[in-house]
PDB file of C-alpha atoms in Angstrom:
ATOM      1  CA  UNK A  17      86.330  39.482  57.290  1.00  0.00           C
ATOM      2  CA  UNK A  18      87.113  35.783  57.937  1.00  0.00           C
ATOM      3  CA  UNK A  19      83.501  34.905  58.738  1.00  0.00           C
ATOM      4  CA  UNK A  20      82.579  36.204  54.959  1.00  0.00           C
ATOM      5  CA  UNK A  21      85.732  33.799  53.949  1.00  0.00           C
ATOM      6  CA  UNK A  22      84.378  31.170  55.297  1.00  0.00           C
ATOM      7  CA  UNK A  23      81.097  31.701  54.553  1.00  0.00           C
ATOM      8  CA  UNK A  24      82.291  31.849  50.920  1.00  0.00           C
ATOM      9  CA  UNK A  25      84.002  28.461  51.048  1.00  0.00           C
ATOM     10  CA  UNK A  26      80.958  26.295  52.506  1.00  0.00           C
ATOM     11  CA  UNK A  27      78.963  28.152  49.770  1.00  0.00           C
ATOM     12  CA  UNK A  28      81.906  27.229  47.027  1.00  0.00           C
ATOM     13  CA  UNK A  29      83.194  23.707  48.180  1.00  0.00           C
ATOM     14  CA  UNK A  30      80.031  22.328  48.195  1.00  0.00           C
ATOM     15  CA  UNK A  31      79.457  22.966  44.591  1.00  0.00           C
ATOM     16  CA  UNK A  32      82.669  22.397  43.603  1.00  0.00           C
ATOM     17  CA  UNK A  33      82.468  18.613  44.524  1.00  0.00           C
ATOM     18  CA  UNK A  34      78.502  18.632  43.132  1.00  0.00           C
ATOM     19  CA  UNK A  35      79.786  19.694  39.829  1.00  0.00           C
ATOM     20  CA  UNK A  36      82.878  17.598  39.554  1.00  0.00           C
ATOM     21  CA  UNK A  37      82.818  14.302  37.959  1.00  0.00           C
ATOM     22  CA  UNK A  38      85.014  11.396  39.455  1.00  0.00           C
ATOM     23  CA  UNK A  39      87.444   9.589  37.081  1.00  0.00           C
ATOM     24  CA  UNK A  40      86.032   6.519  37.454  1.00  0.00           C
ATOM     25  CA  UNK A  41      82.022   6.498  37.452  1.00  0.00           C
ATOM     26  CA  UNK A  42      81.481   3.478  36.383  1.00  0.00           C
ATOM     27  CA  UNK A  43      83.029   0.372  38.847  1.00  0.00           C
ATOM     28  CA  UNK A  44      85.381  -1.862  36.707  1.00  0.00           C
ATOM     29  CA  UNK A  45      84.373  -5.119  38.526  1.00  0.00           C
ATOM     30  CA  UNK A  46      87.081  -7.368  38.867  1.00  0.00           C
ATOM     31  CA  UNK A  47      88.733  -9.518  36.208  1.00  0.00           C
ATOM     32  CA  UNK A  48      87.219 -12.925  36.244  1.00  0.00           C
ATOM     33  CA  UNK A  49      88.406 -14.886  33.312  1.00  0.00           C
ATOM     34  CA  UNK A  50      88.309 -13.901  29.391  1.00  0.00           C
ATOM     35  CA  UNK A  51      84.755 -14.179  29.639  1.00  0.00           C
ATOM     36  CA  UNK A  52      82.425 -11.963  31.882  1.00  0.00           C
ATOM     37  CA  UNK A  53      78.934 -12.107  31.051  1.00  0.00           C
ATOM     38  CA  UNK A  54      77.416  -9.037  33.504  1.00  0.00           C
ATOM     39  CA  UNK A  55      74.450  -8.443  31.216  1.00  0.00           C
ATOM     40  CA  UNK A  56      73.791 -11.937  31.166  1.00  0.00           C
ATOM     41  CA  UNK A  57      73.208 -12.869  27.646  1.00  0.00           C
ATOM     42  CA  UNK A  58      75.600 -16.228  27.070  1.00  0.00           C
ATOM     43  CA  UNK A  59      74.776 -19.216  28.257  1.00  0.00           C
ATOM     44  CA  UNK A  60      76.523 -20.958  30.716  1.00  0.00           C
ATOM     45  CA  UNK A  61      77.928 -23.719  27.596  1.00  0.00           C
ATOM     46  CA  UNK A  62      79.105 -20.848  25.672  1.00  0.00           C
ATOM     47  CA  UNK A  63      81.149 -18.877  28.429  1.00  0.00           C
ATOM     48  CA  UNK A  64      82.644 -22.811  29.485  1.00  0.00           C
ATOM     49  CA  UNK A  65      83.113 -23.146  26.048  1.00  0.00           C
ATOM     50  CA  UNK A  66      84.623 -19.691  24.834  1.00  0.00           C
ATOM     51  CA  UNK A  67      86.996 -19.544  28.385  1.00  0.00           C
ATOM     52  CA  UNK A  68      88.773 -22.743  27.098  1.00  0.00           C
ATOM     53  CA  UNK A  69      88.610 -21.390  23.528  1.00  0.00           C
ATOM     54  CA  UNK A  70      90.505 -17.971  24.528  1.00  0.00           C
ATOM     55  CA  UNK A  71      92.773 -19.702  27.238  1.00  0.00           C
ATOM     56  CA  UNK A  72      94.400 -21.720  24.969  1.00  0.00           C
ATOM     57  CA  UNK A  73      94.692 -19.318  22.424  1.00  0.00           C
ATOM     58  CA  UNK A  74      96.333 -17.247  25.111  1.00  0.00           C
ATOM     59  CA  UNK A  75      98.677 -19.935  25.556  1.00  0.00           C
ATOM     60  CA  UNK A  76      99.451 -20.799  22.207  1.00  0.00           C
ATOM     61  CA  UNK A  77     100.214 -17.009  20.720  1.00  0.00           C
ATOM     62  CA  UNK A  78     102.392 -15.798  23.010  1.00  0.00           C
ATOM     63  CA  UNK A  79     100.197 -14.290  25.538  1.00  0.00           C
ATOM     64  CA  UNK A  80      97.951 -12.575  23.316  1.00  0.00           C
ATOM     65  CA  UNK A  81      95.060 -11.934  25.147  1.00  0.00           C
ATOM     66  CA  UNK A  82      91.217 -11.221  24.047  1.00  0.00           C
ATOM     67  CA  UNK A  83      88.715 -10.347  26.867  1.00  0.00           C
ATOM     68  CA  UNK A  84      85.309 -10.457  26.442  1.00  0.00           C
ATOM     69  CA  UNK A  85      82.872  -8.305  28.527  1.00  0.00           C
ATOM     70  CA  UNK A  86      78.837  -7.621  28.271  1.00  0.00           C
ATOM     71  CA  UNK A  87      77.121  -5.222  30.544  1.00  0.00           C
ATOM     72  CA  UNK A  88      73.973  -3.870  31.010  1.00  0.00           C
ATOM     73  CA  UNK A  89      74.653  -0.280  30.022  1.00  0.00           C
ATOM     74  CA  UNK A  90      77.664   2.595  29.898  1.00  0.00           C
ATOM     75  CA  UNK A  91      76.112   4.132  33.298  1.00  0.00           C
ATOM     76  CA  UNK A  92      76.683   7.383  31.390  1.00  0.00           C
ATOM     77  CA  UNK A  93      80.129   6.938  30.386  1.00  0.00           C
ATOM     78  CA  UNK A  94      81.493   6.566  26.721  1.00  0.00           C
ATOM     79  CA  UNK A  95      82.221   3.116  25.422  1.00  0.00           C
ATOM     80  CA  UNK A  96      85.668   4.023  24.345  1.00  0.00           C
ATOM     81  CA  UNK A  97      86.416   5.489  27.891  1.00  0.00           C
ATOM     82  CA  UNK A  98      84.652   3.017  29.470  1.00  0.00           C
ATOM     83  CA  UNK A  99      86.790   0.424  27.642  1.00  0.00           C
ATOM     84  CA  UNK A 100      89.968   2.079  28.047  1.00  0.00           C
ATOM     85  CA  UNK A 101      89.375   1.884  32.017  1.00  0.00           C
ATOM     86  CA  UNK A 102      88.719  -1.671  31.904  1.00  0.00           C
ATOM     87  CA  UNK A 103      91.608  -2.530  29.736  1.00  0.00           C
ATOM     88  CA  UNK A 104      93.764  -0.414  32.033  1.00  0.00           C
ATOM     89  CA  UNK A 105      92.615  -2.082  34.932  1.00  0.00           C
ATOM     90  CA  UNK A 106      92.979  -5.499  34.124  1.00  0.00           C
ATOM     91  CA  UNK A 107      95.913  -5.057  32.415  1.00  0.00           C
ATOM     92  CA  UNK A 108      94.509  -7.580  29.516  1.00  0.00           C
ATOM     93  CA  UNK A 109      97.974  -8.262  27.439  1.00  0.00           C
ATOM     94  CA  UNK A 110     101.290  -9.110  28.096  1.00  0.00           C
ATOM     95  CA  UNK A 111     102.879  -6.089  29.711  1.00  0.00           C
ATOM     96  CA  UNK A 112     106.232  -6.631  27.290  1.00  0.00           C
ATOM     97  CA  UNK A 113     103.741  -7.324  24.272  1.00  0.00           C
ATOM     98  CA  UNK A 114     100.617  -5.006  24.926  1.00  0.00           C
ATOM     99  CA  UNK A 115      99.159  -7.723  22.928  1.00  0.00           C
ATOM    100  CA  UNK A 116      95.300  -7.482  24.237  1.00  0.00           C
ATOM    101  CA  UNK A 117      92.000  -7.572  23.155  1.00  0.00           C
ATOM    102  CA  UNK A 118      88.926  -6.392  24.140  1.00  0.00           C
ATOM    103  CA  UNK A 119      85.676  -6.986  23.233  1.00  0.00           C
ATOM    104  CA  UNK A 120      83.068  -4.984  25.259  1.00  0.00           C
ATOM    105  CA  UNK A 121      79.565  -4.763  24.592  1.00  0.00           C
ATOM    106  CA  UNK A 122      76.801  -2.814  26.049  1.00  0.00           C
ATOM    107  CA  UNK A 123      73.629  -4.022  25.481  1.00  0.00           C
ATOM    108  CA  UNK A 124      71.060  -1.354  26.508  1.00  0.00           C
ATOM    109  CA  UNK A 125      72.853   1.037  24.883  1.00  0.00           C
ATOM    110  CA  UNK A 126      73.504  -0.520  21.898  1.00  0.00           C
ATOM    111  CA  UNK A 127      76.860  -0.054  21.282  1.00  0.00           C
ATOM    112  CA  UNK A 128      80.228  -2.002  21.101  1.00  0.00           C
ATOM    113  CA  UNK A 129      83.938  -1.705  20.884  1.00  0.00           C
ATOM    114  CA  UNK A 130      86.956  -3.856  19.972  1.00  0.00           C
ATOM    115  CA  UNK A 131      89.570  -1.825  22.493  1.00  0.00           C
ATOM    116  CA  UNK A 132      93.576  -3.181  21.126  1.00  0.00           C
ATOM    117  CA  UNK A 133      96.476  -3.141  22.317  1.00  0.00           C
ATOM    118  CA  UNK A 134      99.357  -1.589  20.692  1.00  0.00           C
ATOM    119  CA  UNK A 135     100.988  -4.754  19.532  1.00  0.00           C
ATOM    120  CA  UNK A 136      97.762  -6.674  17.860  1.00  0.00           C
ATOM    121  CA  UNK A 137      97.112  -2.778  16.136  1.00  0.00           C
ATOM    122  CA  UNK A 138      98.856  -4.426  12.974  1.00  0.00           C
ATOM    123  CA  UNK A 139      97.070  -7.091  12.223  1.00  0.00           C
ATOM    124  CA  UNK A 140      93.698  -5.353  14.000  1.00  0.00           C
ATOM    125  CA  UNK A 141      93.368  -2.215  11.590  1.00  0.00           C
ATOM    126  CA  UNK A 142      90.525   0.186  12.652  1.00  0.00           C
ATOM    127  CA  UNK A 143      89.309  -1.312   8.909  1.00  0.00           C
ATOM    128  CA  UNK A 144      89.525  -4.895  10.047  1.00  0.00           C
ATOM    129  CA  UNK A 145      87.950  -4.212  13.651  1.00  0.00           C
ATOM    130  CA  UNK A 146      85.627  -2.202  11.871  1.00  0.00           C
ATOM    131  CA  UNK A 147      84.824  -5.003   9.055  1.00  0.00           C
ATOM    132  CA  UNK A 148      84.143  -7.353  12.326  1.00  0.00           C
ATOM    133  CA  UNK A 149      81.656  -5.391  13.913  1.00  0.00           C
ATOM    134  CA  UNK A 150      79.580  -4.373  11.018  1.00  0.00           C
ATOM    135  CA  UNK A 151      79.373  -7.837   9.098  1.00  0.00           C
ATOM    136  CA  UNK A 152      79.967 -10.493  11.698  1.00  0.00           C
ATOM    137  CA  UNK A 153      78.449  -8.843  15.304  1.00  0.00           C
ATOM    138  CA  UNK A 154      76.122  -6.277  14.531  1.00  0.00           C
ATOM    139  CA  UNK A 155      73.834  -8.200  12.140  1.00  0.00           C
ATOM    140  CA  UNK A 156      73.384 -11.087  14.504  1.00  0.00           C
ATOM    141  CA  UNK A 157      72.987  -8.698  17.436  1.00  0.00           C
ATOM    142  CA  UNK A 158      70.301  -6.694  15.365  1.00  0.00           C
ATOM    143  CA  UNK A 159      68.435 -10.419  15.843  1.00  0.00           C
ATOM    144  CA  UNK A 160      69.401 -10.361  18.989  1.00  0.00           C
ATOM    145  CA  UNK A 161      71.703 -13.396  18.687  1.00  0.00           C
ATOM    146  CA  UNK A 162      73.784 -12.020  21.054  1.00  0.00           C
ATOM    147  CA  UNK A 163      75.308 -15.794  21.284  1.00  0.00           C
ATOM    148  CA  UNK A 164      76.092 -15.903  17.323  1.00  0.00           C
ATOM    149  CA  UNK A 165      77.419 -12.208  17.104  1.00  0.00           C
ATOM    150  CA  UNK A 166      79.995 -13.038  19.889  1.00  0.00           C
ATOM    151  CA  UNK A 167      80.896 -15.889  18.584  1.00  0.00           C
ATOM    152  CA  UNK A 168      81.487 -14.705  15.332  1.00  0.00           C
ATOM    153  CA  UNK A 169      83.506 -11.793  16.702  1.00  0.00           C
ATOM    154  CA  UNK A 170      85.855 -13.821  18.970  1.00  0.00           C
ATOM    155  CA  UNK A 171      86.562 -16.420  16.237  1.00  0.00           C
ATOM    156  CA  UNK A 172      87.495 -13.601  13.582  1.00  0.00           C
ATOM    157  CA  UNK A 173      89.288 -11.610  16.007  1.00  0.00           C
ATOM    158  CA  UNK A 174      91.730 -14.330  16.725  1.00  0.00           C
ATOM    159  CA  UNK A 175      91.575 -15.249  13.115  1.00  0.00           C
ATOM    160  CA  UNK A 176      92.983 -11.848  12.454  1.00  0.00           C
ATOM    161  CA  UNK A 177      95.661 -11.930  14.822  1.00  0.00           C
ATOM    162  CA  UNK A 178      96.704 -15.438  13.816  1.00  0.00           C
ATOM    163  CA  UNK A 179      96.737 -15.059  10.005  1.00  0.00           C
ATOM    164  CA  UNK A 180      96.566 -10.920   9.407  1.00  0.00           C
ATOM    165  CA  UNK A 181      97.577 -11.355   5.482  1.00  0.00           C
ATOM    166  CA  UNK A 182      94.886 -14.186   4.945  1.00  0.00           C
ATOM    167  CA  UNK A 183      92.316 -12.092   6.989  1.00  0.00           C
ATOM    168  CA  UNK A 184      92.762  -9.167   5.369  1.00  0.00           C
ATOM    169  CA  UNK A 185      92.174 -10.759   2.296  1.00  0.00           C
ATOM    170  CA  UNK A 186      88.611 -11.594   3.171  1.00  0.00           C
ATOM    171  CA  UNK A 187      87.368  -7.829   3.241  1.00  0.00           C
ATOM    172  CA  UNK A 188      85.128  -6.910   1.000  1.00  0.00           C
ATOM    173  CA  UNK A 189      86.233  -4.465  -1.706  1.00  0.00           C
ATOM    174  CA  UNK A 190      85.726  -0.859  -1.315  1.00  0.00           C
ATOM    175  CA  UNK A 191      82.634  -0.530  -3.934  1.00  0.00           C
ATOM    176  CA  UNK A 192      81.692   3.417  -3.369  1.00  0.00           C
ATOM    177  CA  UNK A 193      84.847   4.714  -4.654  1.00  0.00           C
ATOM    178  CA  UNK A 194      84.305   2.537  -8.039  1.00  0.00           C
ATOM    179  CA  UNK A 195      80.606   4.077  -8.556  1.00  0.00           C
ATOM    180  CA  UNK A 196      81.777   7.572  -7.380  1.00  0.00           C
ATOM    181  CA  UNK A 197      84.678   7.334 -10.195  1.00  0.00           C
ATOM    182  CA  UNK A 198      82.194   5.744 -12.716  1.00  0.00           C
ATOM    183  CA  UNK A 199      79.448   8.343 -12.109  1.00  0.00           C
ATOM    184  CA  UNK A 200      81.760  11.182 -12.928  1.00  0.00           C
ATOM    185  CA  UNK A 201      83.257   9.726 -15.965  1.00  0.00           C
ATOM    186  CA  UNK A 202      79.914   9.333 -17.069  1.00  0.00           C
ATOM    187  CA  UNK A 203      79.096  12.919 -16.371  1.00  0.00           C
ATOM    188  CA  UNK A 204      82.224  14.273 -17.630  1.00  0.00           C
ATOM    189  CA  UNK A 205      81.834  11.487 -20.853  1.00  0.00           C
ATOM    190  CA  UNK A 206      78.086  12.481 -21.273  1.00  0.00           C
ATOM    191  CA  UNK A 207      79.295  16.777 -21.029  1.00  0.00           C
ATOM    192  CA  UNK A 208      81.874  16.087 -23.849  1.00  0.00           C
ATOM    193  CA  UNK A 209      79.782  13.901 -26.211  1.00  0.00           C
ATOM    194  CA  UNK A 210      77.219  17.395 -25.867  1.00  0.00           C
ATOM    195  CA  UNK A 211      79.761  19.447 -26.090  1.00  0.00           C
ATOM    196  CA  UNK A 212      81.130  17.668 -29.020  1.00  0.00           C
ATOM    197  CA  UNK A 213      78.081  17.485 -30.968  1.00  0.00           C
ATOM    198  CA  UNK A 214      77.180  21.492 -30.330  1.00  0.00           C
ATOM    199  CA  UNK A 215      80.271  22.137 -31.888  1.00  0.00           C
ATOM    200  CA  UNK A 216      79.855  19.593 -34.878  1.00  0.00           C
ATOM    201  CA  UNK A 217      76.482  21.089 -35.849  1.00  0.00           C
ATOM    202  CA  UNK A 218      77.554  24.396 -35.495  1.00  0.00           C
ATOM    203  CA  UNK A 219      80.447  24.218 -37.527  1.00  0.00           C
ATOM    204  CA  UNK A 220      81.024  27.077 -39.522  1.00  0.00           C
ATOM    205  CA  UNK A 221      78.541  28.522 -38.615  1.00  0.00           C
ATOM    206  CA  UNK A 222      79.201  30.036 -34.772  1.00  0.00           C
ATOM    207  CA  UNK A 223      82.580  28.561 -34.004  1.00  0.00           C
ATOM    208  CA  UNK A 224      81.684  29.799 -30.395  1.00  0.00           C
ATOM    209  CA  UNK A 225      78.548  27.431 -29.985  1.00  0.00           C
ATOM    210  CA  UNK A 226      80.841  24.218 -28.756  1.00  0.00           C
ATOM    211  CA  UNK A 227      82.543  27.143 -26.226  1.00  0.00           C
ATOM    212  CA  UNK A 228      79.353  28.038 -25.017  1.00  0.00           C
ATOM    213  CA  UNK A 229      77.457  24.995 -24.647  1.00  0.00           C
ATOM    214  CA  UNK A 230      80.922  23.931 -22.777  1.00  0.00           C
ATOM    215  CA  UNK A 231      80.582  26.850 -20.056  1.00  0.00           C
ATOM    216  CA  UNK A 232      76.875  26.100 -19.267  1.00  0.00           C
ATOM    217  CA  UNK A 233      77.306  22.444 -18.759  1.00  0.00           C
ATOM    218  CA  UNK A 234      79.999  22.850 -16.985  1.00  0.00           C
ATOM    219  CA  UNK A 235      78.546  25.184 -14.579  1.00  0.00           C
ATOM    220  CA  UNK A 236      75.451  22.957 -14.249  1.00  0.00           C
ATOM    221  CA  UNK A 237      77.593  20.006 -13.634  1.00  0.00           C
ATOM    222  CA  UNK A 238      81.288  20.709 -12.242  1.00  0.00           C
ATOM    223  CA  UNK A 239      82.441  23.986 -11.170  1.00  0.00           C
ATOM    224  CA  UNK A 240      83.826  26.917 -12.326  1.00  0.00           C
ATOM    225  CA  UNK A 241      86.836  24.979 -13.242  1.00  0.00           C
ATOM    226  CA  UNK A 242      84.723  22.403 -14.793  1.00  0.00           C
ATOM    227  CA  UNK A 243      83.419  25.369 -16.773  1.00  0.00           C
ATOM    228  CA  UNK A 244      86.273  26.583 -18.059  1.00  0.00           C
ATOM    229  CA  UNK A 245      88.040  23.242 -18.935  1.00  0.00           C
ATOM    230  CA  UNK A 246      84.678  22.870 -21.134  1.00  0.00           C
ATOM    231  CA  UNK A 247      84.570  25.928 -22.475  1.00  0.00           C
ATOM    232  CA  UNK A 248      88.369  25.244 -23.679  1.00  0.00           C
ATOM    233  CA  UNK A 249      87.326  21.865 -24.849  1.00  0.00           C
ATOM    234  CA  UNK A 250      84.374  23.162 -26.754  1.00  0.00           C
ATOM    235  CA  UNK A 251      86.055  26.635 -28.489  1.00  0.00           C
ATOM    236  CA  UNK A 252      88.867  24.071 -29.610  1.00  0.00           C
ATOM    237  CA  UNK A 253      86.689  21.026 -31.287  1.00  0.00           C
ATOM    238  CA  UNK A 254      84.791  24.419 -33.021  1.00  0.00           C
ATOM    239  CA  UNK A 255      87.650  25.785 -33.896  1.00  0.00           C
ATOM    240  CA  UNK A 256      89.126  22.463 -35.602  1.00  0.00           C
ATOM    241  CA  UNK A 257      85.270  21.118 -36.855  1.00  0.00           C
ATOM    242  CA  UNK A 258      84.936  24.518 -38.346  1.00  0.00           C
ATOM    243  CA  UNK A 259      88.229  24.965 -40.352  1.00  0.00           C
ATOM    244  CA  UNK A 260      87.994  21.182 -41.890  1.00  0.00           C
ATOM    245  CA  UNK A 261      84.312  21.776 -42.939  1.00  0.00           C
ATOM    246  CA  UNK A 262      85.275  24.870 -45.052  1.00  0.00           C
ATOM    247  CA  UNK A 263      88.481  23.243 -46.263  1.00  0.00           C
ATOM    248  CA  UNK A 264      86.377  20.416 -47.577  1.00  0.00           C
ATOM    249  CA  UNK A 265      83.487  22.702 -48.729  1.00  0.00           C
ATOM    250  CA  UNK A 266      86.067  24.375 -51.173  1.00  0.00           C
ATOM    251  CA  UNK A 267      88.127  20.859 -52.124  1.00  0.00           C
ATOM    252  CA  UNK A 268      84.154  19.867 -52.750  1.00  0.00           C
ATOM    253  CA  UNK A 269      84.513  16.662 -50.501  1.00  0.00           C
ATOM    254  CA  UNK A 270      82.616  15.146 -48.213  1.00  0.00           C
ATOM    255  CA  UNK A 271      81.322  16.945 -45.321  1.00  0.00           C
ATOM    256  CA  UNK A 272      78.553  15.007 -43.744  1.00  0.00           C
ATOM    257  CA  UNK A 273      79.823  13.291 -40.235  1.00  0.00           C
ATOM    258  CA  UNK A 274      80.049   9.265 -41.737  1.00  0.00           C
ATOM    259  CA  UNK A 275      82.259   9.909 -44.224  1.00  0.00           C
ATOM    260  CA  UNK A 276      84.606  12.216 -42.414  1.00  0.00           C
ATOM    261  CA  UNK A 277      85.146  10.167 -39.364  1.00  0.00           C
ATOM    262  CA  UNK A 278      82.606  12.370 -37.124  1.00  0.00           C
ATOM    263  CA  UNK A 279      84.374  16.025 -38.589  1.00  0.00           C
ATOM    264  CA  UNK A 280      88.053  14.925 -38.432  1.00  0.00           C
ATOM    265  CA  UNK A 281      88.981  12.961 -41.120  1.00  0.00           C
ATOM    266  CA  UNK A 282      87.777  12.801 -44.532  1.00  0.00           C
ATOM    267  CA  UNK A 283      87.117   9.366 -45.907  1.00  0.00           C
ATOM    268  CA  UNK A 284      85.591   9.937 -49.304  1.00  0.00           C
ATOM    269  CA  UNK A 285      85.401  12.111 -52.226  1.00  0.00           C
ATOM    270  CA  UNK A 286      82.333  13.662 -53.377  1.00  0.00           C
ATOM    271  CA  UNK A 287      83.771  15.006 -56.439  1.00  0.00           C
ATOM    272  CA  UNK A 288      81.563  14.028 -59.713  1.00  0.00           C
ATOM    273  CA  UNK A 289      82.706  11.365 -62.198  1.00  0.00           C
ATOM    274  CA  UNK A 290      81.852  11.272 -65.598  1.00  0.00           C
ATOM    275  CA  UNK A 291      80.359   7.335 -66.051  1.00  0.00           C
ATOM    276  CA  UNK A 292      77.896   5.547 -68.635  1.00  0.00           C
ATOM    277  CA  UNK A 293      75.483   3.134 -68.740  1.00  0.00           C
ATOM    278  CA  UNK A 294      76.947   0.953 -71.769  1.00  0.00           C
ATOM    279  CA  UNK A 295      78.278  -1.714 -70.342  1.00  0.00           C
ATOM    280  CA  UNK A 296      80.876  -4.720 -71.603  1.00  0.00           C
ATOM    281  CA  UNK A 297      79.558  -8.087 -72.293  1.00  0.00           C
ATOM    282  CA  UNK A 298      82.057 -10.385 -70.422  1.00  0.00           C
ATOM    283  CA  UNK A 299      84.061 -11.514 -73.269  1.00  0.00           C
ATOM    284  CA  UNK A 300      88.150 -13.168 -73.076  1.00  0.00           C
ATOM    285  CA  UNK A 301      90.940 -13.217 -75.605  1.00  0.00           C
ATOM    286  CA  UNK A 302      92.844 -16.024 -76.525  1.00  0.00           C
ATOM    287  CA  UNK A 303      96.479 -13.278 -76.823  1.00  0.00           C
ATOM    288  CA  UNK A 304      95.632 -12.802 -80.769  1.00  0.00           C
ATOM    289  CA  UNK A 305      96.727  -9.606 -82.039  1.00  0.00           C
ATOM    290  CA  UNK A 306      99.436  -7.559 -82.936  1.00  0.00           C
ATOM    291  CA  UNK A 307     101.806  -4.510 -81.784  1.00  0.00           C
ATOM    292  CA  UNK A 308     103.599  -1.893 -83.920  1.00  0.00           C
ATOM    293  CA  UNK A 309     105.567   1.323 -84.021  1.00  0.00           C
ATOM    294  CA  UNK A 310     107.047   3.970 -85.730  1.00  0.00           C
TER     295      UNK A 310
END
C-alpha cells in the first residue's frame, strides 16, 4: 500500500511543479536610475539627458517619481502584470505619497503602459494616460522614433502632473458622440418630415396613412418603440391634417399647403369677390361740396 503511495506522488509532484507557473517569470532587473534602456533604443545623450530631466523633477514635486523602462519583450507575461511587478519592486514613489510613474515599453511586442500610482491617479486619468499614448507615443513609435515618442511621453506626463487643469484642457474633444447624436436626429428628423408628408397628402382621405407610414419607418429604422412612437406621431398629424382640411373645404378656404402654413393654419381666403374692370382715373378734390339732412 505505501509503495502505490509513493509511487503516486513521484508520478503527481512532478507534474504539479511542470504545470505550475512561478509568480515572477520574468526577472525585474534592478533599479538603475529613472531611465533603463534594456532594449536599447535611446541614445546614450538622451538617457544623460532625460536622468537629469526626471531627477530634478523628482526633486522639485515632492518626490513624484516617473520611471522609464524599455525591454526587449514581455517574456510571456502581460504588460500590466509585468508593470505592476516592476513598480512593486522598485518601489517607484514616495511610500507616504504613492506618487509614481511608470512608463514601460516593450518593443517586440509592441505594446506599452503608463503604470500610476495612487496619488498622481488625479491628475493621470486613464483618459489622459490614454490621450498620451495614442497621440504623443504611439505615432512616433509607429516610425519607429522610439527617441521622439519617449520624449514626448515623459514631457506630457510630467506636464500632467504639474498643471492637471491646463493639461486636461489640451484633449481633444470627444467627436463620435456629436456625429452619433447628429446621425439620429437626422434619422429621426428625416422619419418625421415622411411621416409628416404621408399624412398631409392623405388627408381626408385615409386618416390612417400618416399611422402607417409611421409603423414601417419606424421598424426599418428604430425599434419597436421607435415604431410605435411613429405610429402615434403619424395617426395624430392625420388626425389633425384631416379635420382642418374638411373644416376649410366646407368654410370654402384655402386648402393647398402654402397658404395654410403646411395644413395647420389657414392664411388666406379663397372665397370669391365680386370685382370690375372699370377703373378710377386718379383724380383729387379741392373739399367743395356740401352735406345735408332730414
Amino acid at each position: 500500500m505505501i509503495k502505490k503511495i509513493l509511487a503516486t506522488l513521484f508520478l503527481v509532484v512532478p507534474l504539479l511543479f511542470a504545470t505550475s507557473k512561478p509568480g515572477h517569470a520574468y526577472d525585474v532587473p534592478k533599479y538603475d536610475g529613472p531611465v533603463n534602456d534594456h532594449a536599447q533604443v535611446l541614445s546614450d545623450e538622451l538617457e544623460i539627458e532625460l536622468e537629469a530631466y526626471l531627477t530634478k523633477f523628482a526633486q522639485e514635486s515632492n518626490g513624484a517619481e516617473l520611471a522609464i523602462v524599455t525591454i526587449k519583450n514581455l517574456d510571456g507575461e502581460s504588460i500590466e502584470d509585468l508593470a505592476q511587478q516592476f513598480f512593486d519592486d522598485w518601489e517607484i514613489g514616495k511610500k507616504e505619497l504613492d506618487n509614481g510613474v511608470l512608463l514601460l515599453i516593450s518593443i517586440d511586442d509592441r505594446e506599452m503602459r503608463i503604470h500610476t500610482g495612487y496619488g498622481v491617479e488625479a491628475s493621470l486619468t486613464d483618459s489622459v494616460v490614454g490621450r498620451i499614448i495614442r497621440n504623443d507615443i504611439a505615432p512616433e513609435f509607429k516610425k519607429y522614433n522610439y527617441e521622439a515618442g519617449v520624449n514626448k511621453g515623459a514631457n506630457n506626463i510630467i506636464a500632467a502632473i504639474q498643471n492637471p487643469e491646463q493639461f486636461a484642457e489640451k484633449e481633444k474633444p470627444v467627436t463620435e458622440f456629436f456625429i452619433f447624436f447628429l446621425v439620429i436626429f437626422l434619422i429621426t428628423f428625416g422619419s418625421g418630415l415622411m411621416v409628416y408628408i404621408a399624412a398631409f397628402l392623405g388627408r381626408s382621405k385615409s386618416w390612417w396613412l400618416g399611422g402607417l407610414i409611421g409603423v414601417v419607418l419606424g421598424m426599418i429604422l428604430a425599434s419597436i418603440t421607435g415604431a410605435i412612437a411613429f405610429a402615434i406621431f403619424g395617426l395624430i398629424l392625420d388626425y389633425i391634417l384631416s379635420k382642418n382640411y374638411k373644416t376649410w373645404k366646407l368654410q370654402k378656404k384655402a386648402t393647398s399647403w402654402g397658404k395654410t402654413s403646411g395644413g395647420f393654419f389657414p392664411t388666406s381666403s379663397s372665397k370669391s369677390s365680386s370685382s370690375s374692370s372699370f377703373s378710377f382715373g386718379g383724380g383729387s378734390s379741392g373739399g367743395g361740396g356740401a352735406s345735408g339732412g332730414w
